[in-house]
């Protein structure tokens, strides 16, 4: 094949985003693609002439194995909002001139909701100028909030890490005989999928966390305090899983009660943090007992040493599916999606969907899967297959070996 490929990674990383990159690269080489370029720091890097030839950076088979085991974005990432075509046509002309100079015929972008917006805009512009370049999005986000797909690569591993961490935390919290509350803040601005994974902890060897609060339902501070007191009175300790984006009835985020100076990113999203800390302070002041706020923060998206094998394999297959869809089926303006065939045994199929039905659309946890302070068995049955299996790290002097550019 004379046509070349370019691939990039964008947005918040996951511990399997590089597995998707490995899937794209390996499928390209298996199909005889001439050159595979990698954008450094996503579309922003391409605009700034920052790219590498992946054929030179991934010369050995072990590089693919290490990519599958390395967290974060091998090519770097960005949070760059591509302007609308009508607002900056010159930028699009610049981007397509660069793609033409590199003889690019296939463009793959691994990312979440905002990244799919980039695929939408670029494919729309390509259509408007009758360009033959094919644009395909490869899904990625621990938030699991992309529409039209059963779930997203990255979510299963983050859910596995969160559930494991909370299970161990419950063991630690129950050893003392004095009243204490632990509030764990988990990522999730508008969608509570990650926090819902806390429900996996409850089982025959663990009583699990005591309460789970997601942003899909209004958060009532008075109800929260009442329930905390009930649990503490009953068994001394209380463990709460809380989405960072829980909101009050008036629409304010709980974290805004602690600070009115929340910054925003390039897409206008408020930077979330502080909900658990605010509630910790409230418990100390109102109830006079020990309270601790824990923010898992970025650890939940980069713990590759304990990634889900199911997640790693699906991320890889999503990358490979994108390549086959573009080259074999001549698809463009599409996003790779997964459809669940069955839960037991767990089985999915891969396909593509129109990016216009996915970009800028959020998928939330169904309200029927959420109670006042927990999640239902339907939520647990949905998440559990996604955390199965492990891929042992390649160890080097007692630590996991990784690959870097």
XYZ file of C-alpha atoms in Angstrom, residues 32-392:
361
model
C 0.863 -3.720 4.461
C 0.452 -0.002 5.153
C 3.487 1.888 3.924
C 4.130 4.299 6.809
C 2.420 4.853 10.152
C 2.920 8.286 11.690
C 2.076 9.265 15.255
C 0.919 12.748 16.205
C 2.657 14.075 19.306
C 0.073 15.601 21.652
C -2.841 14.859 19.381
C -4.208 17.202 16.746
C -2.426 20.092 18.439
C 0.890 18.406 17.709
C -0.010 17.890 14.065
C -0.827 21.584 13.727
C 2.620 22.347 15.180
C 4.450 19.865 12.904
C 5.108 17.491 15.801
C 4.885 13.876 14.718
C 7.028 10.732 14.576
C 7.315 7.702 12.328
C 6.069 4.832 14.472
C 7.849 2.294 12.281
C 11.070 3.656 13.790
C 9.782 3.899 17.358
C 8.212 0.417 17.581
C 10.684 -1.825 15.726
C 10.344 -4.967 17.869
C 7.519 -7.326 18.799
C 8.174 -6.728 22.491
C 7.299 -3.061 21.927
C 3.686 -4.112 21.252
C 3.660 -6.181 24.459
C 5.048 -3.252 26.435
C 2.544 -0.826 24.892
C -0.264 -3.016 26.224
C 1.256 -2.751 29.712
C 2.181 0.953 29.742
C -0.281 3.542 31.112
C -0.933 7.082 29.872
C -0.528 8.164 26.254
C 2.629 6.947 24.497
C 2.289 9.741 21.933
C 1.319 12.395 24.456
C -2.093 14.011 24.704
C -3.882 17.333 24.499
C -7.141 19.035 25.351
C -7.428 21.067 22.202
C -10.821 22.163 20.928
C -10.837 22.354 17.163
C -12.825 25.453 16.129
C -15.776 25.186 13.799
C -14.851 25.170 10.115
C -16.716 28.413 9.459
C -14.771 30.178 12.216
C -11.258 29.207 11.088
C -11.162 27.718 7.606
C -7.457 28.548 7.352
C -6.668 26.116 10.169
C -8.425 23.280 8.351
C -6.583 24.132 5.157
C -3.319 23.998 7.119
C -4.152 20.618 8.658
C -5.142 19.058 5.349
C -2.058 20.462 3.634
C 0.074 18.692 6.258
C -1.850 15.472 5.741
C -1.375 15.799 1.985
C 2.366 16.399 2.380
C 2.661 13.213 4.459
C 0.524 11.328 1.906
C -1.971 10.400 4.620
C -4.992 8.410 3.512
C -6.203 7.169 6.922
C -6.521 9.210 10.124
C -7.222 7.493 13.472
C -7.875 9.355 16.715
C -8.022 7.566 20.063
C -10.030 9.520 22.603
C -13.257 10.301 24.386
C -16.185 12.591 23.732
C -14.217 15.717 22.905
C -11.867 13.751 20.647
C -14.828 12.405 18.693
C -15.821 16.025 18.111
C -12.466 16.409 16.343
C -13.191 13.376 14.140
C -16.607 14.827 13.315
C -15.224 18.204 12.287
C -12.331 16.808 10.251
C -14.493 14.264 8.411
C -17.099 16.939 7.683
C -14.434 19.215 6.233
C -12.987 16.341 4.203
C -16.412 15.736 2.711
C -16.860 19.427 1.906
C -13.625 19.514 -0.134
C -14.047 15.993 -1.572
C -10.928 14.696 0.183
C -10.335 10.934 0.065
C -8.848 10.806 3.595
C -10.762 8.477 5.904
C -11.322 9.565 9.528
C -12.153 6.984 12.231
C -12.452 7.462 15.985
C -11.242 4.837 18.454
C -13.143 5.072 21.773
C -11.330 5.724 25.032
C -12.490 7.001 28.396
C -12.577 5.739 31.939
C -15.809 7.738 32.338
C -17.669 5.250 30.108
C -19.910 8.061 28.871
C -19.706 7.624 25.082
C -23.030 7.023 23.391
C -23.795 4.149 20.993
C -21.289 1.714 22.525
C -21.930 -0.776 25.306
C -18.871 0.501 27.153
C -15.533 2.156 26.458
C -11.955 0.859 26.707
C -10.369 2.154 29.896
C -13.487 1.881 32.007
C -13.102 -1.781 32.967
C -9.559 -1.351 34.284
C -10.459 1.790 36.231
C -13.485 -0.001 37.713
C -11.271 -2.947 38.688
C -8.795 -0.608 40.414
C -11.522 1.337 42.225
C -13.322 -1.774 43.457
C -10.057 -3.375 44.598
C -8.893 -0.221 46.381
C -12.225 0.197 48.150
C -12.320 -3.460 49.170
C -8.913 -3.084 50.804
C -9.949 0.235 52.327
C -13.018 -1.322 53.965
C -10.696 -3.811 55.690
C -8.601 -0.948 57.045
C -11.561 1.146 58.197
C -13.144 -1.560 60.343
C -10.203 -2.246 62.668
C -10.837 0.541 65.222
C -13.583 0.762 67.826
C -14.094 4.524 67.579
C -16.558 6.325 65.255
C -15.026 7.267 61.888
C -16.202 8.132 58.382
C -14.204 7.720 55.172
C -15.437 9.439 51.997
C -13.797 8.355 48.738
C -14.113 10.794 45.844
C -14.127 9.117 42.430
C -13.888 10.672 38.966
C -17.118 11.421 37.129
C -18.456 14.885 36.332
C -21.877 14.026 34.931
C -21.760 10.246 34.593
C -21.333 8.016 37.635
C -20.173 4.785 35.989
C -16.868 4.717 37.850
C -18.439 5.336 41.229
C -21.042 2.662 40.492
C -18.182 0.161 40.366
C -17.912 0.546 44.141
C -20.923 -1.740 44.259
C -18.695 -4.633 43.145
C -17.050 -4.702 46.586
C -20.001 -6.175 48.427
C -19.814 -9.983 48.597
C -19.326 -12.981 50.831
C -15.918 -11.755 52.014
C -16.777 -8.058 52.337
C -19.728 -6.006 53.512
C -18.737 -3.453 50.898
C -19.060 0.297 51.073
C -22.039 1.669 52.964
C -23.224 4.290 50.502
C -22.763 5.200 46.840
C -23.740 8.584 45.393
C -23.751 9.313 41.652
C -24.196 12.634 39.801
C -27.256 11.336 37.928
C -29.371 11.860 41.063
C -29.694 15.022 43.157
C -27.434 14.986 46.193
C -29.182 15.949 49.442
C -26.678 17.009 52.090
C -29.184 16.594 54.935
C -30.045 13.060 53.812
C -26.348 12.256 53.525
C -25.663 13.430 57.090
C -28.675 11.498 58.408
C -27.541 8.269 56.743
C -23.956 8.682 57.945
C -25.172 9.016 61.527
C -27.367 5.920 61.183
C -24.477 3.817 59.879
C -21.983 5.086 62.466
C -24.458 4.494 65.303
C -24.917 0.937 64.075
C -21.334 -0.192 63.436
C -18.930 2.652 64.329
C -17.413 3.119 60.870
C -18.834 4.268 57.543
C -17.315 4.154 54.040
C -18.873 6.277 51.288
C -18.144 6.253 47.526
C -18.924 9.629 45.985
C -18.716 10.955 42.424
C -16.753 14.189 42.164
C -19.650 15.695 40.183
C -22.522 15.190 42.631
C -24.897 18.146 42.442
C -27.431 19.841 44.655
C -31.068 20.417 43.703
C -30.183 23.937 42.497
C -27.622 22.543 40.038
C -24.496 23.519 41.946
C -21.727 20.986 42.330
C -21.053 20.046 45.948
C -17.398 20.939 45.388
C -18.512 24.521 44.664
C -19.706 24.820 48.255
C -16.067 24.719 49.274
C -14.799 27.074 46.562
C -16.302 29.391 43.956
C -13.078 29.576 41.970
C -13.273 26.375 39.939
C -11.121 26.644 36.814
C -12.160 25.292 33.422
C -10.347 23.376 30.673
C -10.153 24.129 26.946
C -13.627 22.680 26.412
C -15.208 24.783 29.160
C -15.508 21.884 31.625
C -15.147 22.816 35.280
C -12.167 21.201 36.966
C -13.714 18.969 39.597
C -12.307 18.372 43.074
C -13.265 18.906 46.686
C -16.695 17.326 47.202
C -15.397 14.721 49.646
C -13.262 17.278 51.465
C -16.257 19.545 51.963
C -18.316 16.691 53.415
C -15.421 15.608 55.631
C -15.323 19.091 57.165
C -19.100 19.106 57.576
C -19.058 15.793 59.453
C -16.286 16.989 61.757
C -18.129 20.206 62.521
C -21.700 18.867 62.806
C -21.095 15.401 64.248
C -17.805 15.862 66.072
C -16.331 12.565 64.891
C -13.278 11.555 62.899
C -13.692 11.915 59.144
C -11.317 11.447 56.233
C -11.634 12.422 52.561
C -9.698 10.414 49.967
C -9.394 11.443 46.325
C -8.259 8.536 44.171
C -7.712 11.085 41.399
C -5.441 10.092 38.501
C -4.433 6.789 40.094
C -7.681 5.263 38.847
C -6.736 5.867 35.224
C -3.062 4.850 35.262
C -2.870 1.664 37.360
C -1.674 -0.567 34.522
C -0.138 -3.069 36.949
C -3.676 -4.220 37.754
C -5.485 -3.623 34.480
C -8.337 -5.815 33.325
C -7.241 -8.312 30.671
C -10.695 -8.021 29.116
C -10.174 -4.265 28.865
C -6.698 -4.599 27.351
C -7.876 -7.035 24.708
C -10.952 -4.997 23.823
C -8.899 -1.799 23.544
C -6.530 -3.563 21.157
C -9.418 -4.960 19.100
C -11.036 -1.514 18.885
C -7.834 -0.139 17.353
C -7.617 -3.011 14.880
C -11.316 -2.670 13.996
C -10.814 1.002 13.167
C -8.078 0.119 10.682
C -10.064 -2.638 8.999
C -13.162 -0.414 8.789
C -11.238 2.361 7.082
C -9.122 0.245 4.726
C -11.443 -2.650 3.879
C -14.845 -0.996 4.187
C -13.774 2.536 3.205
C -15.612 3.961 6.193
C -15.102 7.551 7.328
C -16.709 9.835 9.898
C -17.294 6.802 12.099
C -16.425 5.620 15.611
C -15.702 2.038 16.637
C -18.393 0.724 18.990
C -18.998 -2.471 20.944
C -22.302 -4.298 21.242
C -22.898 -6.781 24.047
C -24.380 -10.049 22.858
C -24.605 -11.739 26.252
C -23.501 -11.430 29.868
C -23.113 -15.142 30.631
C -21.006 -16.021 28.816
C -19.780 -12.499 28.218
C -19.608 -11.788 24.495
C -19.386 -8.631 22.384
C -19.153 -7.720 18.717
C -17.403 -4.757 17.077
C -18.725 -2.322 14.515
C -18.779 1.391 13.663
C -21.351 4.125 14.182
C -21.779 7.583 12.677
C -19.679 10.043 14.683
C -22.537 12.582 14.566
C -24.571 10.325 16.871
C -21.700 10.122 19.377
C -19.742 13.402 19.506
C -20.879 15.707 22.321
C -23.466 13.197 23.584
C -23.096 11.829 27.119
C -24.271 8.402 28.237
C -25.375 8.322 31.856
C -26.032 5.529 34.305
C -29.725 4.575 33.904
C -31.774 6.044 36.751
C -33.395 2.658 37.345
C -29.934 1.348 38.295
C -29.575 3.918 41.092
C -31.235 3.943 44.514
C -31.170 6.794 47.038
C -27.713 5.778 48.258
C -26.561 2.731 46.288
C -26.718 0.955 42.912
C -28.819 -2.021 41.873
C -27.783 -5.536 40.859
C -28.335 -4.576 37.210
C -25.443 -2.126 37.470
C -23.234 -4.763 39.071
C -24.075 -7.370 36.403
C -23.240 -4.813 33.706
C -19.820 -3.912 35.143
C -18.543 -7.246 36.458
C -17.620 -8.888 33.099
C -15.466 -5.874 32.215
C -13.014 -6.336 35.104
C -12.138 -9.974 34.435
C -8.591 -11.264 33.974
C -5.116 -9.844 34.408
C -2.087 -9.365 32.171
C 1.029 -9.872 34.244
